[in-house]
GROMACS .gro file of C-alpha atoms in nm:
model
  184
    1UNK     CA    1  -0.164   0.710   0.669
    2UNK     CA    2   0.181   0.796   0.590
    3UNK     CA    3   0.373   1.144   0.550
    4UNK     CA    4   0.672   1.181   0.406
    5UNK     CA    5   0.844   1.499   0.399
    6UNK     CA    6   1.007   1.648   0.074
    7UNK     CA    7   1.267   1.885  -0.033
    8UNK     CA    8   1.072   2.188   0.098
    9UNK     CA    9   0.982   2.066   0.457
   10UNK     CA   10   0.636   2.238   0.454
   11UNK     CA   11   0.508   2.034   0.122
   12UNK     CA   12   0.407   1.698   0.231
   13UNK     CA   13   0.335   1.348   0.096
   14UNK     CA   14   0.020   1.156   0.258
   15UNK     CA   15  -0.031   0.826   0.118
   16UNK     CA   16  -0.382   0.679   0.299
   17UNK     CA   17  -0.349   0.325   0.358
   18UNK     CA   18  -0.552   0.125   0.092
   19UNK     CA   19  -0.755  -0.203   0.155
   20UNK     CA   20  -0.810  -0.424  -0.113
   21UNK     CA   21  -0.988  -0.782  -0.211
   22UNK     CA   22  -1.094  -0.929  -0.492
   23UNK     CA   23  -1.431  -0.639  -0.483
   24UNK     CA   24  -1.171  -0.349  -0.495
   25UNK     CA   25  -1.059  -0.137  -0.227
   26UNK     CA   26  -1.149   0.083   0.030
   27UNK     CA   27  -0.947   0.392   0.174
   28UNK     CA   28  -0.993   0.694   0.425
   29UNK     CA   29  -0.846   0.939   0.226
   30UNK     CA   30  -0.919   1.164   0.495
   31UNK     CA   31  -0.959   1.133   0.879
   32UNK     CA   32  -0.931   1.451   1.091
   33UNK     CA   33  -0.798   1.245   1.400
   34UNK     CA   34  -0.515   1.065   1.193
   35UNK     CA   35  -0.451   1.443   1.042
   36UNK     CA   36  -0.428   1.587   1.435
   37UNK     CA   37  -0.206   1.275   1.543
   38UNK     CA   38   0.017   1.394   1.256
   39UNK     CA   39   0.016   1.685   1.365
   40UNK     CA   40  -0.122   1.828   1.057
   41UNK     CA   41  -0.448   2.006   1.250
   42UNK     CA   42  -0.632   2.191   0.939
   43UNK     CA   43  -0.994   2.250   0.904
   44UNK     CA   44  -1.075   2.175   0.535
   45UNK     CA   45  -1.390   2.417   0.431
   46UNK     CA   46  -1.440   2.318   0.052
   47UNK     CA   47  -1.366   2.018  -0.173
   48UNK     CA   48  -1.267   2.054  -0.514
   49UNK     CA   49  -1.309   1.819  -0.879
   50UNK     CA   50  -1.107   1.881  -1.176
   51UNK     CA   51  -1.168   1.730  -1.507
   52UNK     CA   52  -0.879   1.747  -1.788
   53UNK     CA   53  -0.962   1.559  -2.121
   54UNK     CA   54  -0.587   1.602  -2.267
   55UNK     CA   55  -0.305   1.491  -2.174
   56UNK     CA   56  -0.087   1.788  -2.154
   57UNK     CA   57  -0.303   2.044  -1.914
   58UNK     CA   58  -0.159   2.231  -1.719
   59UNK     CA   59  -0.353   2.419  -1.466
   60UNK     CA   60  -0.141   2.718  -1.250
   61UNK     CA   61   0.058   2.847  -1.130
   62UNK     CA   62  -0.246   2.963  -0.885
   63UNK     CA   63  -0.294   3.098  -0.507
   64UNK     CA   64  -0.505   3.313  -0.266
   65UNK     CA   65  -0.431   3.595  -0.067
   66UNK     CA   66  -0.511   3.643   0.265
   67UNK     CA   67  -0.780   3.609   0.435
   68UNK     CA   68  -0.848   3.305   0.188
   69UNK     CA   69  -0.512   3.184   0.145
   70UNK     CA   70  -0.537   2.801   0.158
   71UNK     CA   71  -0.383   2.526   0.221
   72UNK     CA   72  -0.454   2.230  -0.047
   73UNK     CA   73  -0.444   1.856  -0.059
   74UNK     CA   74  -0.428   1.711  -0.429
   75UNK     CA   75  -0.508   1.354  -0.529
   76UNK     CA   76  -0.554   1.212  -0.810
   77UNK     CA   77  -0.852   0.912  -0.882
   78UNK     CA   78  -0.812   0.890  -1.244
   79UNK     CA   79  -0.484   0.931  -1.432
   80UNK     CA   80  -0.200   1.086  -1.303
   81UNK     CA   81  -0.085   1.427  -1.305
   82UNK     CA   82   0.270   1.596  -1.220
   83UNK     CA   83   0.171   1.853  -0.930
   84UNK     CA   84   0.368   2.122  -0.882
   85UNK     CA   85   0.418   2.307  -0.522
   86UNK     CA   86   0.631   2.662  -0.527
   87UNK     CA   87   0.749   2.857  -0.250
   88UNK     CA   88   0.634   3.228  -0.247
   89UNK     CA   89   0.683   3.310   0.080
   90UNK     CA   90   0.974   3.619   0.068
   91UNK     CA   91   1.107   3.535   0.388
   92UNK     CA   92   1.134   3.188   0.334
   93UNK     CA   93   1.524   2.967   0.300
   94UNK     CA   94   1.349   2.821  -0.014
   95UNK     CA   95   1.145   3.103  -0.169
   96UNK     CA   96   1.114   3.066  -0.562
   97UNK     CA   97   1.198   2.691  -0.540
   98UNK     CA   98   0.949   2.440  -0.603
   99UNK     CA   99   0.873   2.060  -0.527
  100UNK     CA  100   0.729   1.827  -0.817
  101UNK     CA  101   0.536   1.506  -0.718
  102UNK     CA  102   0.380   1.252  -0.951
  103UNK     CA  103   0.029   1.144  -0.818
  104UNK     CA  104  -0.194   0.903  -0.968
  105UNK     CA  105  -0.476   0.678  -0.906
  106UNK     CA  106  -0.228   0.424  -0.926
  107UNK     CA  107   0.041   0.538  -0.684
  108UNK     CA  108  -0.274   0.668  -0.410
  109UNK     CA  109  -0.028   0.986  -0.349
  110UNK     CA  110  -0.170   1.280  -0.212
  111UNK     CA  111   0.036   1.648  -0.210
  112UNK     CA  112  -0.070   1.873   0.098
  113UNK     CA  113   0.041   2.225  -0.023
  114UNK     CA  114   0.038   2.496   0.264
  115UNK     CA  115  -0.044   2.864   0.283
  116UNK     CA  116   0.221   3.032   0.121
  117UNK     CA  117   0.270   2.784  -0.215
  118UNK     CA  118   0.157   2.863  -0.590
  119UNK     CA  119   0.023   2.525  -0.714
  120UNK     CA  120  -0.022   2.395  -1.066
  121UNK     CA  121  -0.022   2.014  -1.231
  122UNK     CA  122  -0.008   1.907  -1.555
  123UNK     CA  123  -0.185   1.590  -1.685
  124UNK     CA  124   0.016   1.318  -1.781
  125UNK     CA  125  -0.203   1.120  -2.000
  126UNK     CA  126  -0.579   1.208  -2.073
  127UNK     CA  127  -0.882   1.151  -1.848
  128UNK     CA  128  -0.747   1.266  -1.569
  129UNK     CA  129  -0.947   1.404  -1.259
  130UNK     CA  130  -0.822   1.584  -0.995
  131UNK     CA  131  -0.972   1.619  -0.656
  132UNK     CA  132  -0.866   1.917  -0.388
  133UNK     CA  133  -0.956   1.991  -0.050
  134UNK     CA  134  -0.903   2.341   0.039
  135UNK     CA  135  -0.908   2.532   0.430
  136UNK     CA  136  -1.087   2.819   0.252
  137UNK     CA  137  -1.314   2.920   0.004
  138UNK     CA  138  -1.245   3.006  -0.330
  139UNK     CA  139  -1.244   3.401  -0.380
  140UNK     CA  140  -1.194   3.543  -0.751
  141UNK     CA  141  -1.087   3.865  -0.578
  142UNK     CA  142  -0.837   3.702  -0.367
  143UNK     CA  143  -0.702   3.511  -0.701
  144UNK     CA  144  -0.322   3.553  -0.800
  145UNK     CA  145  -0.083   3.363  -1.006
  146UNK     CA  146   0.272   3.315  -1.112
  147UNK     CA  147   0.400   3.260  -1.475
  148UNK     CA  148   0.399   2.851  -1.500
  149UNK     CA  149   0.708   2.888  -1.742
  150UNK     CA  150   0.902   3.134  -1.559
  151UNK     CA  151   1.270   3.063  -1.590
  152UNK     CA  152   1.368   3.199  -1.246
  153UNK     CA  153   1.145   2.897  -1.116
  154UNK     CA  154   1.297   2.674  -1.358
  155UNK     CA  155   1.014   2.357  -1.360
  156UNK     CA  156   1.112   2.100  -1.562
  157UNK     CA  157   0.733   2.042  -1.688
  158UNK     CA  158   0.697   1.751  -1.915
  159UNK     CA  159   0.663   1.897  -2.301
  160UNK     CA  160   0.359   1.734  -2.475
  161UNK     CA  161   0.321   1.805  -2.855
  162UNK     CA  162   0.227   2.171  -2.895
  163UNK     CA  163   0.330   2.278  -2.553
  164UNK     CA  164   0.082   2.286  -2.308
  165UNK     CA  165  -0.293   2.370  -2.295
  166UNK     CA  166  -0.347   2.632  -2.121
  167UNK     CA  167  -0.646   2.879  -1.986
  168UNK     CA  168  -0.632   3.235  -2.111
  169UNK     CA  169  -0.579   3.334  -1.791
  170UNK     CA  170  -0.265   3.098  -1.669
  171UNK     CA  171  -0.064   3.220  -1.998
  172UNK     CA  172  -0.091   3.612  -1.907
  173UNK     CA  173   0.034   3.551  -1.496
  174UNK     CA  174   0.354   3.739  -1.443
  175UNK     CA  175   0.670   3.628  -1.321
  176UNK     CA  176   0.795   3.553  -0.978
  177UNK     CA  177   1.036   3.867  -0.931
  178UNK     CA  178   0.708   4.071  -1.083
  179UNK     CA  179   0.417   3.956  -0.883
  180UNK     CA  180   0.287   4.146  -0.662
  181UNK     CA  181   0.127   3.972  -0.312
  182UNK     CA  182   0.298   3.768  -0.235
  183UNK     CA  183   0.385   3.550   0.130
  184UNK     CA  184   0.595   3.752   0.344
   0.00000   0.00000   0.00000
Protein backbone atom coordinates (compact mmCIF):
# COMPACT_ATOMS: atom_id res chain seq x y z
CA UNK A 1 0.00 0.00 0.00
CA UNK A 2 1.11 3.42 -0.61
CA UNK A 3 0.12 6.93 1.00
CA UNK A 4 0.84 9.91 -0.34
CA UNK A 5 0.09 13.01 1.37
CA UNK A 6 -1.68 16.05 -0.39
CA UNK A 7 -2.06 19.70 -0.10
CA UNK A 8 -4.08 19.42 3.14
CA UNK A 9 -1.83 17.01 5.20
CA UNK A 10 -4.83 15.23 6.85
CA UNK A 11 -6.45 14.08 3.26
CA UNK A 12 -4.58 11.14 2.10
CA UNK A 13 -3.91 9.06 -1.03
CA UNK A 14 -3.77 5.07 -0.53
CA UNK A 15 -3.11 3.28 -3.61
CA UNK A 16 -3.32 -0.81 -2.62
CA UNK A 17 -0.85 -2.65 -4.49
CA UNK A 18 -2.55 -4.56 -7.43
CA UNK A 19 -1.60 -8.12 -8.73
CA UNK A 20 -2.31 -8.98 -12.06
CA UNK A 21 -2.00 -12.04 -14.80
CA UNK A 22 -3.50 -12.86 -17.67
CA UNK A 23 -7.03 -13.97 -15.20
CA UNK A 24 -7.13 -10.30 -13.86
CA UNK A 25 -6.03 -9.05 -10.67
CA UNK A 26 -6.23 -9.31 -7.19
CA UNK A 27 -5.86 -6.45 -4.46
CA UNK A 28 -6.29 -5.90 -0.57
CA UNK A 29 -7.92 -2.84 -0.74
CA UNK A 30 -7.98 -2.97 2.84
CA UNK A 31 -5.77 -4.57 5.59
CA UNK A 32 -6.08 -3.24 9.17
CA UNK A 33 -2.34 -4.21 9.95
CA UNK A 34 -0.90 -2.36 6.79
CA UNK A 35 -3.47 0.64 7.96
CA UNK A 36 -1.79 0.46 11.80
CA UNK A 37 1.86 0.20 10.24
CA UNK A 38 0.84 3.44 8.48
CA UNK A 39 -0.10 4.69 11.17
CA UNK A 40 -3.53 5.28 10.00
CA UNK A 41 -5.28 3.11 13.12
CA UNK A 42 -9.23 3.58 12.27
CA UNK A 43 -11.91 1.15 12.99
CA UNK A 44 -14.17 1.17 9.87
CA UNK A 45 -17.97 0.31 11.15
CA UNK A 46 -19.98 0.48 7.75
CA UNK A 47 -19.24 0.08 4.02
CA UNK A 48 -20.88 2.05 1.54
CA UNK A 49 -22.01 1.51 -2.64
CA UNK A 50 -22.91 4.29 -4.81
CA UNK A 51 -24.42 3.95 -8.16
CA UNK A 52 -24.46 7.14 -10.64
CA UNK A 53 -25.90 6.43 -14.20
CA UNK A 54 -24.78 10.04 -15.63
CA UNK A 55 -21.95 11.39 -16.11
CA UNK A 56 -22.15 14.66 -14.42
CA UNK A 57 -23.41 13.65 -10.63
CA UNK A 58 -22.41 15.24 -8.20
CA UNK A 59 -23.09 14.00 -4.78
CA UNK A 60 -22.17 16.67 -1.60
CA UNK A 61 -20.98 18.58 -0.20
CA UNK A 62 -21.95 16.11 2.88
CA UNK A 63 -20.73 15.36 6.66
CA UNK A 64 -21.72 14.18 10.20
CA UNK A 65 -21.63 15.71 13.37
CA UNK A 66 -20.41 14.38 16.30
CA UNK A 67 -20.80 11.58 17.80
CA UNK A 68 -21.02 10.11 14.11
CA UNK A 69 -18.63 12.22 12.46
CA UNK A 70 -16.61 9.91 10.16
CA UNK A 71 -13.83 9.44 8.62
CA UNK A 72 -14.23 8.06 4.83
CA UNK A 73 -12.22 6.14 2.33
CA UNK A 74 -13.52 6.55 -1.40
CA UNK A 75 -12.65 4.27 -4.31
CA UNK A 76 -13.82 3.95 -7.25
CA UNK A 77 -14.39 0.18 -9.22
CA UNK A 78 -16.17 1.43 -12.15
CA UNK A 79 -15.57 4.79 -13.83
CA UNK A 80 -13.96 7.49 -12.34
CA UNK A 81 -15.14 10.25 -10.36
CA UNK A 82 -13.45 13.72 -9.23
CA UNK A 83 -13.71 13.49 -5.25
CA UNK A 84 -13.72 16.37 -3.49
CA UNK A 85 -12.29 16.72 0.31
CA UNK A 86 -12.99 20.34 2.20
CA UNK A 87 -11.70 21.53 5.33
CA UNK A 88 -14.39 22.63 7.92
CA UNK A 89 -12.60 22.51 10.82
CA UNK A 90 -12.62 26.52 12.22
CA UNK A 91 -9.47 26.18 13.88
CA UNK A 92 -7.75 24.66 11.20
CA UNK A 93 -4.44 26.63 8.89
CA UNK A 94 -6.54 25.37 5.89
CA UNK A 95 -10.21 25.74 6.87
CA UNK A 96 -12.53 26.44 3.73
CA UNK A 97 -9.86 25.00 1.36
CA UNK A 98 -10.34 21.86 -0.31
CA UNK A 99 -8.28 18.98 -2.05
CA UNK A 100 -9.59 17.42 -5.47
CA UNK A 101 -8.40 13.87 -6.48
CA UNK A 102 -9.33 11.93 -9.58
CA UNK A 103 -10.04 8.20 -8.70
CA UNK A 104 -10.94 5.57 -11.00
CA UNK A 105 -11.03 1.94 -11.51
CA UNK A 106 -8.29 2.57 -13.70
CA UNK A 107 -5.88 4.61 -11.59
CA UNK A 108 -6.83 2.04 -8.18
CA UNK A 109 -6.73 5.53 -6.10
CA UNK A 110 -8.36 5.61 -2.95
CA UNK A 111 -9.13 9.23 -0.93
CA UNK A 112 -9.15 8.72 3.00
CA UNK A 113 -11.13 11.86 4.16
CA UNK A 114 -10.91 12.47 8.06
CA UNK A 115 -13.29 13.77 10.68
CA UNK A 116 -13.58 17.24 10.11
CA UNK A 117 -13.94 17.26 5.92
CA UNK A 118 -17.27 17.88 3.80
CA UNK A 119 -16.96 15.35 0.93
CA UNK A 120 -18.61 15.31 -2.48
CA UNK A 121 -17.52 13.72 -6.15
CA UNK A 122 -18.78 14.19 -9.30
CA UNK A 123 -18.88 11.45 -12.01
CA UNK A 124 -16.77 11.83 -14.80
CA UNK A 125 -18.30 9.67 -17.35
CA UNK A 126 -21.44 7.40 -16.71
CA UNK A 127 -21.60 4.05 -14.90
CA UNK A 128 -19.76 4.92 -12.28
CA UNK A 129 -19.86 3.20 -8.75
CA UNK A 130 -18.54 4.40 -5.82
CA UNK A 131 -17.61 2.42 -2.80
CA UNK A 132 -17.00 4.10 0.94
CA UNK A 133 -15.93 2.81 4.10
CA UNK A 134 -16.99 4.87 6.92
CA UNK A 135 -15.74 4.73 11.09
CA UNK A 136 -19.42 5.40 11.88
CA UNK A 137 -22.79 4.88 11.04
CA UNK A 138 -24.83 6.87 8.97
CA UNK A 139 -27.27 9.16 11.12
CA UNK A 140 -29.94 11.41 9.16
CA UNK A 141 -30.03 13.49 12.34
CA UNK A 142 -26.41 13.97 12.47
CA UNK A 143 -26.55 14.96 8.52
CA UNK A 144 -25.11 18.47 7.42
CA UNK A 145 -23.88 19.91 4.26
CA UNK A 146 -22.14 22.76 2.58
CA UNK A 147 -23.24 24.52 -0.71
CA UNK A 148 -21.17 22.37 -3.51
CA UNK A 149 -20.96 25.70 -5.60
CA UNK A 150 -20.07 28.04 -2.97
CA UNK A 151 -17.68 30.65 -4.26
CA UNK A 152 -15.80 31.15 -0.97
CA UNK A 153 -14.71 27.38 -1.56
CA UNK A 154 -14.03 28.07 -5.05
CA UNK A 155 -14.00 24.12 -6.63
CA UNK A 156 -13.22 24.08 -9.95
CA UNK A 157 -15.90 21.15 -10.64
CA UNK A 158 -15.88 19.94 -14.15
CA UNK A 159 -19.16 21.59 -16.07
CA UNK A 160 -21.12 18.81 -17.92
CA UNK A 161 -23.98 20.00 -20.25
CA UNK A 162 -26.77 21.37 -18.05
CA UNK A 163 -24.70 21.77 -14.97
CA UNK A 164 -24.77 19.15 -12.68
CA UNK A 165 -27.37 16.61 -11.41
CA UNK A 166 -28.09 17.11 -8.34
CA UNK A 167 -30.40 15.70 -5.26
CA UNK A 168 -33.00 18.11 -3.94
CA UNK A 169 -31.32 18.14 -1.00
CA UNK A 170 -27.46 18.97 -2.11
CA UNK A 171 -28.87 22.17 -4.13
CA UNK A 172 -30.63 23.82 -0.89
CA UNK A 173 -27.11 23.29 1.60
CA UNK A 174 -25.92 26.67 2.67
CA UNK A 175 -22.71 28.20 2.36
CA UNK A 176 -19.53 27.79 4.24
CA UNK A 177 -19.53 31.25 6.22
CA UNK A 178 -23.48 30.22 6.91
CA UNK A 179 -23.41 26.72 8.16
CA UNK A 180 -23.90 26.09 11.25
CA UNK A 181 -21.82 22.87 13.02
CA UNK A 182 -19.24 22.88 12.02
CA UNK A 183 -15.38 21.32 13.22
CA UNK A 184 -13.96 23.45 15.78
Amino acid sequence: MQVEETAIPAVKIVTPKKHGDARGFFSEVYNRADWDKAALPLTFVQDNHSYSAAKGVLRGLHFQTPPFAQDKLVRVVRGAILDVAVDIRRSSPTFGRHVAVELSAENWRQLLIPIGFAHAFITLEPDVEVLYKTTAPYSAAHDRGVAWDDPGIGIAWPSPPGGPVLSDKDRKWPRLKDAPDLFE
